[in-house]
CSV table of C-alpha atoms in Angstrom, one decimal:
chain,number,residue,atom,x,y,z
A,1,CYS,CA,-3.4,21.7,-11.0
A,2,GLY,CA,-6.3,24.6,-10.4
A,3,SER,CA,-7.8,22.4,-8.0
A,4,LYS,CA,-10.3,24.4,-5.7
A,5,GLY,CA,-10.2,22.2,-2.8
A,6,SER,CA,-12.7,20.3,-3.9
A,7,ASN,CA,-11.9,17.0,-2.5
A,8,GLY,CA,-12.0,18.5,0.8
A,9,GLU,CA,-15.6,19.9,0.2
A,10,ALA,CA,-17.3,16.5,-0.8
A,11,SER,CA,-16.2,14.5,2.3
A,12,LYS,CA,-17.9,17.2,4.3
A,13,GLU,CA,-20.9,17.3,2.0
A,14,SER,CA,-22.0,13.9,1.7
A,15,LYS,CA,-25.3,14.6,0.3
A,16,LYS,CA,-23.7,16.5,-2.4
A,17,ASP,CA,-24.4,14.9,-5.8
A,18,THR,CA,-21.3,13.7,-7.2
A,19,LEU,CA,-22.5,13.8,-11.0
A,20,ALA,CA,-23.4,17.5,-10.7
A,21,ALA,CA,-19.8,18.0,-9.1
A,22,ILE,CA,-18.1,15.5,-11.7
A,23,LYS,CA,-19.7,17.9,-14.2
A,24,ASP,CA,-18.7,21.4,-12.3
A,25,ASN,CA,-14.8,20.4,-11.9
A,26,ASP,CA,-14.8,19.0,-15.5
A,27,LYS,CA,-13.1,16.0,-14.4
A,28,ILE,CA,-14.0,12.1,-13.0
A,29,VAL,CA,-11.5,11.1,-10.9
A,30,PHE,CA,-11.1,6.7,-10.6
A,31,GLY,CA,-10.1,4.8,-8.0
A,32,VAL,CA,-7.9,2.1,-10.0
A,33,LYS,CA,-5.1,-0.5,-9.2
A,34,THR,CA,-1.6,0.1,-10.6
A,35,ASP,CA,0.2,-3.7,-9.7
A,36,THR,CA,-2.2,-5.9,-11.8
A,37,ARG,CA,-1.6,-6.8,-14.9
A,38,LEU,CA,-4.2,-6.4,-17.6
A,39,PHE,CA,-6.2,-4.5,-15.6
A,40,GLY,CA,-4.9,-1.8,-14.2
A,41,LEU,CA,-0.8,-1.5,-14.3
A,42,LYS,CA,1.7,1.1,-13.9
A,43,ASN,CA,4.1,1.6,-16.8
A,44,PRO,CA,7.6,2.2,-15.0
A,45,SER,CA,9.1,4.1,-17.9
A,46,SER,CA,6.1,6.7,-18.6
A,47,GLY,CA,4.0,6.4,-15.8
A,48,GLU,CA,1.2,5.7,-17.3
A,49,ILE,CA,-1.3,3.3,-15.7
A,50,GLU,CA,-2.5,1.0,-18.3
A,51,GLY,CA,-4.9,-1.8,-18.8
A,52,PHE,CA,-8.9,-2.9,-19.2
A,53,ASP,CA,-9.9,-0.8,-16.4
A,54,ILE,CA,-8.2,1.9,-17.2
A,55,ASP,CA,-9.7,2.1,-21.0
A,56,ILE,CA,-13.0,1.6,-19.9
A,57,ALA,CA,-12.9,4.4,-17.1
A,58,LYS,CA,-12.0,6.7,-20.3
A,59,GLN,CA,-14.8,5.9,-22.2
A,60,ILE,CA,-16.9,6.6,-19.8
A,61,ALA,CA,-15.2,10.0,-19.4
A,62,LYS,CA,-15.6,10.2,-22.6
A,63,ASP,CA,-19.4,9.7,-22.7
A,64,ILE,CA,-20.1,11.6,-19.4
A,65,LEU,CA,-17.6,14.7,-20.4
A,66,GLY,CA,-17.0,14.4,-23.9
A,67,ASP,CA,-13.4,14.0,-23.4
A,68,GLU,CA,-11.7,10.7,-22.5
A,69,LYS,CA,-8.5,12.8,-21.0
A,70,LYS,CA,-10.8,14.1,-18.5
A,71,ALA,CA,-10.8,10.6,-17.1
A,72,GLN,CA,-8.5,11.5,-13.9
A,73,PHE,CA,-6.4,8.0,-12.1
A,74,LYS,CA,-5.8,7.8,-8.7
A,75,GLU,CA,-4.0,4.8,-7.2
A,76,VAL,CA,-5.9,2.6,-4.8
A,77,THR,CA,-5.0,-0.7,-2.9
A,78,SER,CA,-7.8,-3.5,-1.9
A,79,LYS,CA,-7.6,-2.1,1.5
A,80,THR,CA,-8.0,1.7,0.4
A,81,ARG,CA,-10.9,1.6,-2.2
A,82,ILE,CA,-13.8,1.7,-0.3
A,83,PRO,CA,-12.7,4.3,2.5
A,84,MET,CA,-11.2,6.6,-0.5
A,85,LEU,CA,-14.8,6.8,-2.2
A,86,GLN,CA,-16.2,7.3,1.5
A,87,ASN,CA,-14.1,10.5,1.8
A,88,GLY,CA,-14.5,11.7,-1.4
A,89,ASP,CA,-10.7,11.2,-2.9
A,90,ILE,CA,-12.6,9.4,-5.8
A,91,ASP,CA,-15.9,9.6,-7.4
A,92,ALA,CA,-15.7,5.9,-8.6
A,93,ILE,CA,-13.9,2.4,-8.2
A,94,VAL,CA,-13.0,0.6,-11.3
A,95,ALA,CA,-10.1,-1.6,-9.5
A,96,THR,CA,-11.1,-5.3,-10.4
A,97,MET,CA,-13.9,-5.0,-7.8
A,98,THR,CA,-16.5,-7.9,-7.5
A,99,ILE,CA,-19.9,-7.1,-6.9
A,100,THR,CA,-20.6,-8.8,-3.7
A,101,GLU,CA,-23.8,-8.7,-1.3
A,102,GLU,CA,-21.8,-7.4,1.4
A,103,ARG,CA,-19.9,-4.8,-0.4
A,104,LYS,CA,-23.0,-3.6,-1.3
A,105,LYS,CA,-24.1,-2.1,2.1
A,106,GLU,CA,-21.3,0.0,1.6
A,107,VAL,CA,-21.3,1.3,-2.0
A,108,ASP,CA,-23.5,1.1,-5.0
A,109,PHE,CA,-22.4,-0.8,-8.0
A,110,SER,CA,-23.0,0.0,-11.7
A,111,ASP,CA,-24.2,-3.1,-14.1
A,112,VAL,CA,-21.4,-6.0,-14.5
A,113,TYR,CA,-18.8,-4.5,-16.9
A,114,PHE,CA,-16.4,-7.5,-16.6
A,115,GLU,CA,-17.7,-11.3,-16.3
A,116,ALA,CA,-15.1,-13.1,-14.6
A,117,GLY,CA,-15.4,-16.1,-12.9
A,118,GLN,CA,-12.5,-18.1,-10.7
A,119,SER,CA,-10.6,-20.6,-12.0
A,120,LEU,CA,-7.5,-22.9,-11.7
A,121,LEU,CA,-3.9,-22.7,-13.2
A,122,VAL,CA,-1.8,-25.7,-13.0
A,123,LYS,CA,1.6,-27.0,-14.6
A,124,LYS,CA,1.0,-28.6,-17.7
A,125,GLY,CA,0.2,-32.3,-17.0
A,126,SER,CA,-0.9,-31.7,-13.4
A,127,LYS,CA,-3.2,-34.6,-11.9
A,128,ILE,CA,-5.7,-31.4,-10.7
A,129,LYS,CA,-8.1,-31.4,-13.7
A,130,SER,CA,-10.9,-29.3,-11.7
A,131,VAL,CA,-11.8,-28.0,-7.9
A,132,GLU,CA,-13.1,-31.5,-7.0
A,133,ASN,CA,-9.2,-33.1,-7.1
A,134,LEU,CA,-8.2,-30.4,-4.5
A,135,GLY,CA,-8.7,-33.1,-1.6
A,136,LYS,CA,-6.2,-33.3,1.4
A,137,GLY,CA,-3.0,-32.5,1.5
A,138,SER,CA,-3.3,-30.2,-1.7
A,139,LYS,CA,-2.0,-27.0,-1.3
A,140,VAL,CA,-3.8,-23.7,-3.2
A,141,LEU,CA,-2.3,-20.6,-3.8
A,142,ALA,CA,-4.4,-17.3,-4.0
A,143,VAL,CA,-4.4,-13.5,-3.1
A,144,LYS,CA,-4.6,-11.8,0.2
A,145,GLY,CA,-7.9,-10.2,1.1
A,146,SER,CA,-9.6,-11.3,-2.6
A,147,THR,CA,-13.1,-13.2,-2.6
A,148,SER,CA,-10.9,-16.0,-4.4
A,149,SER,CA,-9.2,-16.9,-1.1
A,150,GLN,CA,-12.6,-17.1,0.5
A,151,ASN,CA,-14.3,-18.9,-2.4
A,152,ILE,CA,-11.6,-21.8,-2.7
A,153,ARG,CA,-12.1,-22.3,1.3
A,154,GLU,CA,-15.9,-23.5,0.5
A,155,LYS,CA,-15.0,-25.2,-3.0
A,156,ALA,CA,-12.2,-27.7,-1.9
A,157,PRO,CA,-12.2,-27.4,2.3
A,158,GLU,CA,-9.8,-29.8,2.4
A,159,ALA,CA,-7.0,-28.2,0.7
A,160,SER,CA,-4.7,-25.5,2.2
A,161,VAL,CA,-4.8,-22.3,1.1
A,162,LEU,CA,-1.5,-19.9,1.0
A,163,GLU,CA,-2.4,-16.9,0.7
A,164,PHE,CA,0.1,-13.9,-1.3
A,165,GLU,CA,0.0,-9.9,-1.9
A,166,ASN,CA,-0.3,-10.2,-5.1
A,167,TYR,CA,-0.9,-12.4,-8.3
A,168,ALA,CA,2.6,-11.9,-9.4
A,169,GLU,CA,3.8,-13.5,-6.0
A,170,ALA,CA,1.6,-16.2,-6.0
A,171,PHE,CA,2.6,-17.0,-9.6
A,172,THR,CA,6.4,-16.8,-8.6
A,173,ALA,CA,5.0,-19.5,-5.7
A,174,LEU,CA,3.5,-21.8,-7.9
A,175,LYS,CA,6.4,-22.0,-10.0
A,176,SER,CA,8.6,-22.7,-7.4
A,177,GLY,CA,6.2,-25.5,-6.3
A,178,GLN,CA,4.9,-24.2,-3.2
A,179,GLY,CA,1.4,-24.8,-4.3
A,180,ASP,CA,-0.3,-27.7,-6.8
A,181,ALA,CA,-2.2,-24.9,-8.3
A,182,LEU,CA,-2.9,-21.1,-8.3
A,183,THR,CA,-6.6,-19.6,-7.7
A,184,THR,CA,-8.0,-16.5,-9.1
A,185,ASP,CA,-10.5,-14.8,-11.5
A,186,ASN,CA,-9.9,-16.4,-15.1
A,187,ALA,CA,-9.2,-13.0,-16.9
A,188,ILE,CA,-6.1,-12.5,-14.7
A,189,LEU,CA,-4.8,-16.6,-15.2
A,190,TYR,CA,-5.4,-16.5,-18.7
A,191,GLY,CA,-2.8,-13.9,-19.0
A,192,MET,CA,-0.3,-15.8,-17.0
A,193,ALA,CA,-1.2,-18.7,-19.3
A,194,ASP,CA,-0.6,-16.7,-22.4
A,195,GLU,CA,3.1,-15.7,-21.7
A,196,ASN,CA,4.0,-19.1,-19.7
A,197,LYS,CA,3.3,-21.8,-21.8
A,198,ASN,CA,4.0,-24.5,-19.6
A,199,TYR,CA,1.0,-23.8,-17.6
A,200,GLN,CA,-2.4,-24.2,-18.3
A,201,LEU,CA,-6.2,-23.4,-17.0
A,202,THR,CA,-7.8,-26.5,-15.9
A,203,GLY,CA,-11.7,-27.3,-15.2
A,204,LYS,CA,-14.6,-24.9,-15.7
A,205,PRO,CA,-14.6,-21.8,-13.6
A,206,PHE,CA,-16.7,-22.7,-10.4
A,207,THR,CA,-17.5,-19.0,-9.6
A,208,ASP,CA,-19.4,-16.1,-10.7
A,209,GLU,CA,-17.3,-13.0,-10.2
A,210,PRO,CA,-18.9,-9.8,-11.8
A,211,TYR,CA,-16.6,-7.1,-11.9
A,212,GLY,CA,-18.5,-3.7,-11.2
A,213,ILE,CA,-17.5,-0.2,-10.5
A,214,ALA,CA,-18.6,1.3,-7.4
A,215,VAL,CA,-20.2,4.6,-6.6
A,216,LYS,CA,-20.8,6.4,-3.4
A,217,LYS,CA,-23.9,4.9,-1.4
A,218,GLY,CA,-27.2,6.7,-2.8
A,219,GLN,CA,-25.2,8.1,-5.9
A,220,SER,CA,-27.7,7.0,-8.5
A,221,ALA,CA,-27.3,9.8,-11.0
A,222,LEU,CA,-24.1,8.8,-11.6
A,223,ALA,CA,-24.4,5.3,-11.2
A,224,LYS,CA,-27.4,5.9,-13.8
A,225,GLU,CA,-24.7,7.7,-16.3
A,226,ILE,CA,-22.1,5.0,-15.8
A,227,ASN,CA,-24.4,2.3,-17.2
A,228,ALA,CA,-25.5,3.9,-19.7
A,229,SER,CA,-22.6,4.5,-20.8
A,230,LEU,CA,-21.5,0.5,-20.4
A,231,LYS,CA,-24.9,0.0,-22.6
A,232,LYS,CA,-23.5,2.5,-25.2
A,233,MET,CA,-19.7,1.2,-25.8
A,234,LYS,CA,-21.1,-2.6,-25.6
A,235,SER,CA,-23.5,-1.5,-28.5
A,236,ASP,CA,-21.3,0.7,-30.7
A,237,GLY,CA,-18.2,-2.2,-30.1
A,238,ARG,CA,-15.9,0.4,-28.1
A,239,TYR,CA,-16.3,-2.4,-25.7
A,240,ASP,CA,-15.4,-5.5,-27.9
A,241,GLU,CA,-12.1,-4.0,-29.1
A,242,ILE,CA,-11.2,-2.8,-25.2
A,243,TYR,CA,-11.7,-6.6,-24.3
A,244,LYS,CA,-9.8,-8.7,-27.4
A,245,LYS,CA,-6.9,-5.8,-26.5
A,246,TRP,CA,-6.3,-6.9,-22.9
A,247,ILE,CA,-8.2,-10.4,-22.3
A,248,LYS,CA,-7.2,-11.7,-26.0
A,249,GLU,CA,-10.4,-13.3,-26.5
A,250,ASP,CA,-14.1,-12.3,-27.2
A,251,PRO,CA,-16.2,-11.1,-25.0
A,252,ALA,CA,-18.1,-14.4,-24.1
A,253,GLU,CA,-22.2,-14.0,-24.3
B,1,MET,CA,14.8,-15.5,-13.3
B,2,ASP,CA,14.9,-12.4,-15.8
B,3,PHE,CA,17.9,-10.3,-14.3
B,4,ILE,CA,18.7,-8.3,-17.8
B,5,GLY,CA,14.4,-7.7,-18.3
B,6,ALA,CA,14.1,-7.0,-14.7
B,7,TYR,CA,17.0,-4.4,-14.6
B,8,SER,CA,16.3,-2.5,-17.6
B,9,GLN,CA,17.1,1.2,-17.6
B,10,GLU,CA,13.2,2.5,-16.9
B,11,HIS,CA,12.7,-0.4,-13.9
B,12,LEU,CA,16.0,0.9,-12.3
B,13,ALA,CA,14.9,4.5,-12.7
B,14,PHE,CA,11.6,3.3,-11.4
B,15,LEU,CA,13.2,1.9,-8.0
B,16,TRP,CA,15.3,4.5,-7.7
B,17,ASP,CA,12.5,7.0,-7.5
B,18,GLY,CA,10.7,4.8,-5.0
B,19,PHE,CA,13.8,4.5,-3.2
B,20,LEU,CA,14.2,8.4,-2.8
B,21,VAL,CA,10.6,8.2,-1.4
B,22,THR,CA,11.7,5.9,1.3
B,23,LEU,CA,14.6,7.9,1.9
B,24,TYR,CA,12.5,10.9,2.3
B,25,VAL,CA,9.9,9.9,4.7
B,26,ALA,CA,12.3,8.5,6.8
B,27,PHE,CA,14.4,11.5,6.9
B,28,ILE,CA,11.7,13.9,7.6
B,29,SER,CA,10.2,11.2,10.5
B,30,ILE,CA,13.4,10.9,12.1
B,31,ILE,CA,13.9,14.6,12.6
B,32,LEU,CA,10.5,15.0,14.0
B,33,SER,CA,10.4,12.1,16.0
B,34,PHE,CA,13.7,13.2,17.4
B,35,PHE,CA,12.6,16.2,18.2
B,36,PHE,CA,9.3,15.2,20.1
B,37,GLY,CA,11.0,12.4,21.7
B,38,LEU,CA,13.6,14.5,22.9
B,39,ILE,CA,10.9,16.7,24.4
B,40,ALA,CA,8.5,14.2,25.8
B,41,GLY,CA,11.6,11.9,27.5
B,42,THR,CA,12.7,14.7,29.0
B,43,LEU,CA,9.8,16.1,30.4
B,44,ARG,CA,8.7,12.5,31.9
B,45,TYR,CA,12.6,12.2,33.1
B,46,ALA,CA,11.9,15.7,34.8
B,47,LYS,CA,8.5,14.6,36.8
B,48,VAL,CA,6.9,17.9,35.9
B,49,PRO,CA,3.3,17.3,37.3
B,50,VAL,CA,0.5,16.4,35.8
B,51,LEU,CA,2.3,17.2,32.4
B,52,SER,CA,4.9,14.1,33.0
B,53,GLN,CA,1.9,11.7,33.6
B,54,LEU,CA,-0.2,12.4,30.3
B,55,ILE,CA,3.0,11.9,28.5
B,56,ALA,CA,3.4,8.5,30.0
B,57,VAL,CA,-0.5,7.6,29.4
B,58,LEU,CA,0.2,8.4,25.9
B,59,VAL,CA,3.4,6.8,25.2
B,60,GLU,CA,2.5,3.5,26.8
B,61,THR,CA,-0.5,3.8,24.8
B,62,ILE,CA,1.2,4.3,21.6
B,63,ARG,CA,4.3,2.2,22.1
B,64,ASN,CA,2.0,-1.0,22.8
B,65,LEU,CA,0.1,-0.7,19.5
B,66,PRO,CA,1.3,-2.1,16.0
B,67,LEU,CA,2.7,0.5,13.5
B,68,LEU,CA,0.2,-0.9,11.1
B,69,LEU,CA,-2.8,0.0,13.3
B,70,ILE,CA,-1.4,3.5,13.5
B,71,ILE,CA,-0.9,4.1,9.6
B,72,PHE,CA,-4.3,3.1,9.1
B,73,PHE,CA,-5.7,5.3,11.9
B,74,THR,CA,-3.5,8.4,10.4
B,75,PHE,CA,-5.0,7.6,6.9
B,76,PHE,CA,-8.6,6.6,7.3
B,77,ALA,CA,-10.0,7.7,11.0
B,78,LEU,CA,-8.1,11.1,10.8
B,79,PRO,CA,-10.2,12.6,8.0
B,80,GLU,CA,-13.6,11.8,9.9
B,81,ILE,CA,-12.6,14.4,12.6
B,82,GLY,CA,-11.7,16.6,9.9
B,83,ILE,CA,-8.0,16.1,9.2
B,84,LYS,CA,-7.1,15.0,5.9
B,85,LEU,CA,-4.1,14.0,5.0
B,86,GLU,CA,-2.1,13.2,1.5
B,87,ILE,CA,-0.4,9.8,1.2
B,88,THR,CA,3.2,11.1,2.0
B,89,ALA,CA,2.1,13.4,5.1
B,90,ALA,CA,-0.3,10.3,6.5
B,91,ALA,CA,2.8,8.1,6.8
B,92,ILE,CA,5.3,10.7,8.1
B,93,THR,CA,2.6,11.3,10.6
B,94,ALA,CA,1.8,7.9,11.5
B,95,LEU,CA,6.1,7.1,11.7
B,96,THR,CA,6.4,10.3,13.8
B,97,ILE,CA,3.7,9.4,16.4
B,98,PHE,CA,5.0,5.7,16.5
B,99,GLU,CA,8.7,6.6,16.8
B,100,SER,CA,8.5,9.5,18.8
B,101,ALA,CA,7.3,7.4,21.6
B,102,MET,CA,9.9,4.7,21.5
B,103,LEU,CA,12.6,7.3,21.1
B,104,SER,CA,11.4,9.3,24.5
B,105,GLU,CA,11.8,6.1,26.1
B,106,ILE,CA,15.0,5.3,24.8
B,107,ILE,CA,16.0,9.0,25.9
B,108,ARG,CA,14.2,8.9,29.5
B,109,SER,CA,16.2,5.7,30.2
B,110,GLY,CA,19.2,7.6,29.0
B,111,LEU,CA,18.9,10.6,31.4
B,112,LYS,CA,18.3,7.9,34.2
B,113,SER,CA,21.5,6.1,33.7
B,114,ILE,CA,23.6,9.4,34.4
B,115,ASP,CA,25.1,8.7,38.5
B,116,LYS,CA,23.0,10.6,41.0
B,117,GLY,CA,26.0,11.8,42.5
B,118,GLN,CA,26.9,13.9,39.2
B,119,ILE,CA,23.3,15.8,39.7
B,120,GLU,CA,24.3,16.6,43.7
B,121,ALA,CA,27.9,17.4,42.9
B,122,ALA,CA,26.3,20.0,40.7
B,123,ARG,CA,23.7,21.2,42.5
B,124,SER,CA,25.8,21.8,45.4
B,125,SER,CA,28.1,24.0,43.0
B,126,GLY,CA,25.3,26.1,42.6
B,127,LEU,CA,23.4,25.1,39.3
B,128,SER,CA,20.1,24.9,39.3
B,129,TYR,CA,17.9,21.9,38.3
B,130,THR,CA,17.4,23.2,34.7
B,131,GLN,CA,21.0,23.7,34.4
B,132,THR,CA,22.2,20.7,35.9
B,133,LEU,CA,19.6,19.0,33.3
B,134,PHE,CA,20.9,20.5,30.3
B,135,PHE,CA,24.7,21.1,31.1
B,136,ILE,CA,25.4,18.2,33.0
B,137,VAL,CA,23.4,15.1,32.4
B,138,MET,CA,22.1,15.7,29.0
B,139,PRO,CA,25.3,16.0,26.9
B,140,GLN,CA,26.4,12.5,28.7
B,141,ALA,CA,23.6,11.0,28.3
B,142,LEU,CA,23.0,11.8,24.7
B,143,ARG,CA,26.5,10.4,24.0
B,144,ARG,CA,25.3,6.9,25.5
B,145,MET,CA,22.3,7.0,23.6
B,146,VAL,CA,23.8,6.9,20.4
B,147,PRO,CA,24.0,3.2,19.7
B,148,PRO,CA,20.2,2.9,20.8
B,149,ILE,CA,18.8,5.7,18.8
B,150,VAL,CA,20.6,5.0,15.8
B,151,SER,CA,19.0,1.4,16.0
B,152,GLN,CA,15.7,2.9,16.4
B,153,PHE,CA,16.4,5.1,13.5
B,154,ILE,CA,17.1,1.8,11.4
B,155,SER,CA,14.2,0.5,12.1
B,156,LEU,CA,11.9,3.4,11.1
B,157,LEU,CA,13.7,3.1,7.8
B,158,LYS,CA,12.3,-0.2,7.3
B,159,ASP,CA,9.3,0.2,8.9
B,160,THR,CA,8.3,3.2,5.7
B,161,SER,CA,7.7,-0.1,4.2
B,162,LEU,CA,4.4,-0.9,6.0
B,163,ALA,CA,2.7,2.2,4.4
B,164,VAL,CA,3.0,0.0,0.8
B,165,VAL,CA,-0.5,-0.8,2.5
B,166,ILE,CA,-1.7,3.1,1.8
B,167,ALA,CA,-0.4,3.3,-1.5
B,168,LEU,CA,2.8,5.3,-0.3
B,169,PRO,CA,5.3,4.9,-3.8
B,170,GLU,CA,7.9,4.2,-1.6
B,171,LEU,CA,10.8,1.4,-2.5
B,172,ILE,CA,8.8,-1.8,-1.9
B,173,HIS,CA,5.6,-0.7,-4.0
B,174,ASN,CA,7.6,0.0,-6.8
B,175,ALA,CA,9.3,-3.0,-6.9
B,176,GLN,CA,5.7,-4.3,-6.9
B,177,ILE,CA,5.1,-2.8,-9.8
B,178,ILE,CA,8.2,-3.7,-11.8
B,179,ASN,CA,7.1,-6.9,-10.5
B,180,GLY,CA,3.7,-7.0,-12.2
B,181,GLN,CA,5.3,-6.2,-15.4
B,182,SER,CA,6.1,-9.7,-16.4
B,183,ALA,CA,3.5,-12.1,-16.3
B,184,ASP,CA,5.3,-15.2,-15.0
B,185,GLY,CA,7.1,-13.6,-12.1
B,186,SER,CA,10.3,-14.0,-13.5
B,187,TYR,CA,11.7,-10.7,-12.1
B,188,PHE,CA,10.2,-11.4,-8.8
B,189,PHE,CA,13.7,-12.5,-7.1
B,190,PRO,CA,16.0,-9.9,-9.3
B,191,ILE,CA,14.3,-6.6,-8.2
B,192,PHE,CA,13.3,-7.7,-4.5
B,193,LEU,CA,17.4,-8.6,-4.1
B,194,LEU,CA,18.2,-5.3,-5.6
B,195,ALA,CA,15.3,-3.4,-2.8
B,196,ALA,CA,17.3,-5.6,-0.2
B,197,LEU,CA,20.7,-4.5,-1.5
B,198,MET,CA,19.4,-0.5,-1.1
B,199,TYR,CA,17.9,-0.9,2.6
B,200,PHE,CA,20.9,-2.8,3.4
B,201,ALA,CA,23.2,-0.3,2.1
B,202,VAL,CA,21.8,2.7,3.8
B,203,ASN,CA,21.0,0.9,7.2
B,204,TYR,CA,24.5,-0.6,7.0
B,205,SER,CA,26.2,2.6,6.6
B,206,LEU,CA,23.9,4.1,9.5
B,207,SER,CA,25.2,1.5,12.1
B,208,LEU,CA,29.1,2.0,10.9
B,209,ALA,CA,28.4,5.7,11.3
B,210,ALA,CA,27.2,5.2,14.7
B,211,ARG,CA,29.8,2.4,15.6
B,212,ARG,CA,32.2,5.3,14.9
B,213,LEU,CA,30.6,8.0,17.0
B,214,GLU,CA,31.1,5.4,19.8
B,215,VAL,CA,34.8,5.0,19.4
B,216,ARG,CA,35.4,8.3,19.3
B,217,GLN,CA,33.6,8.6,23.0
B,218,THR,CA,36.1,6.3,24.7
């Protein structure tokens, strides 16, 4: 609706200031997940995407452009999010993306907007109490292409790792007994445990997985605005509200 | 397993939307790849100098690459040379490139299967080479090609699911979103069972139709 071919132009002029373009177009386009519970999940009946990431993105749009309706969402997958940012299809990625040194070479990150840590989900009464119990012969379920599957290989080198397309598929595998534990970020595991009382988190989180909002490399003006917005929503209570709505816990300090 | 929750009206409508995208992408790709495949296969059969060799190199290259790689290429690499495609267009382009190469080989071998004696007879009765190709060889060859072409169309329809990696909102993609609605994965079995039945229904009808065509010819 009324687009001025801005996407095509942006990809050619990589030096162009994204923040200025956002203000010119009066909209900000976020790349989000549509199949991840709690963070970004499409609602089949309304077609709307809902979740923690979405609510944070809306508040950022409100702080930068004055109206949360000026946030637009485009679906990304773990494979497409960085190329779409580089091509100018999206202005920023808010898609459960962990800040890593490797990724910092390709994109710039905002401050941490969600402090996640990798944990284990097991059936109640399981012998596995922590990551140390995952020895030879035990099977861990993880999600493909995520940092969590690399981490578990380092923390439990003896265990075999089975990888699935997404969390729901991995959890189905856990329930059908294809593995002893499911590993991923704790926030997602809390969601699963909350709706399925036979399963619980075990042990302390064994990694530090800070989620960040990614912008195109060199777009420091936009990164600064996003950081200011995150700071503002943490101080005025909007952040805590969103956190409780989705994670069902108080944000840990 | 939660069949009742998984098969709610909203979920079914959403799954149906995905199915329509699958059919749409497959249909357009089938038309385009049949057209390009027919041209490429015929030119290679007719041994047009230079053009035939060029097509041979292209077809052999494409045929020996995984389709997934071609999908990534059309979506991520083409924008770097200034061709920017939307998700659906990128998926259709990738499928058309790949399936045209596959079909051109089916068409070439179909043309080659026609007995040389017929070509000689046609030529000696005064038909030109082009007339022989289009009025004698092609009609017989196309009839013989129906079964392998239809089975290629069936794999094309199944291959549309690979475009889920670039977030094409097709059947598998929408099934995954519905699956994500339940925290414990209890929709997984019902929703993917239904998706499987949908693929089966279309593809099986296609092969039944092909079988009828075959019977009629003999």
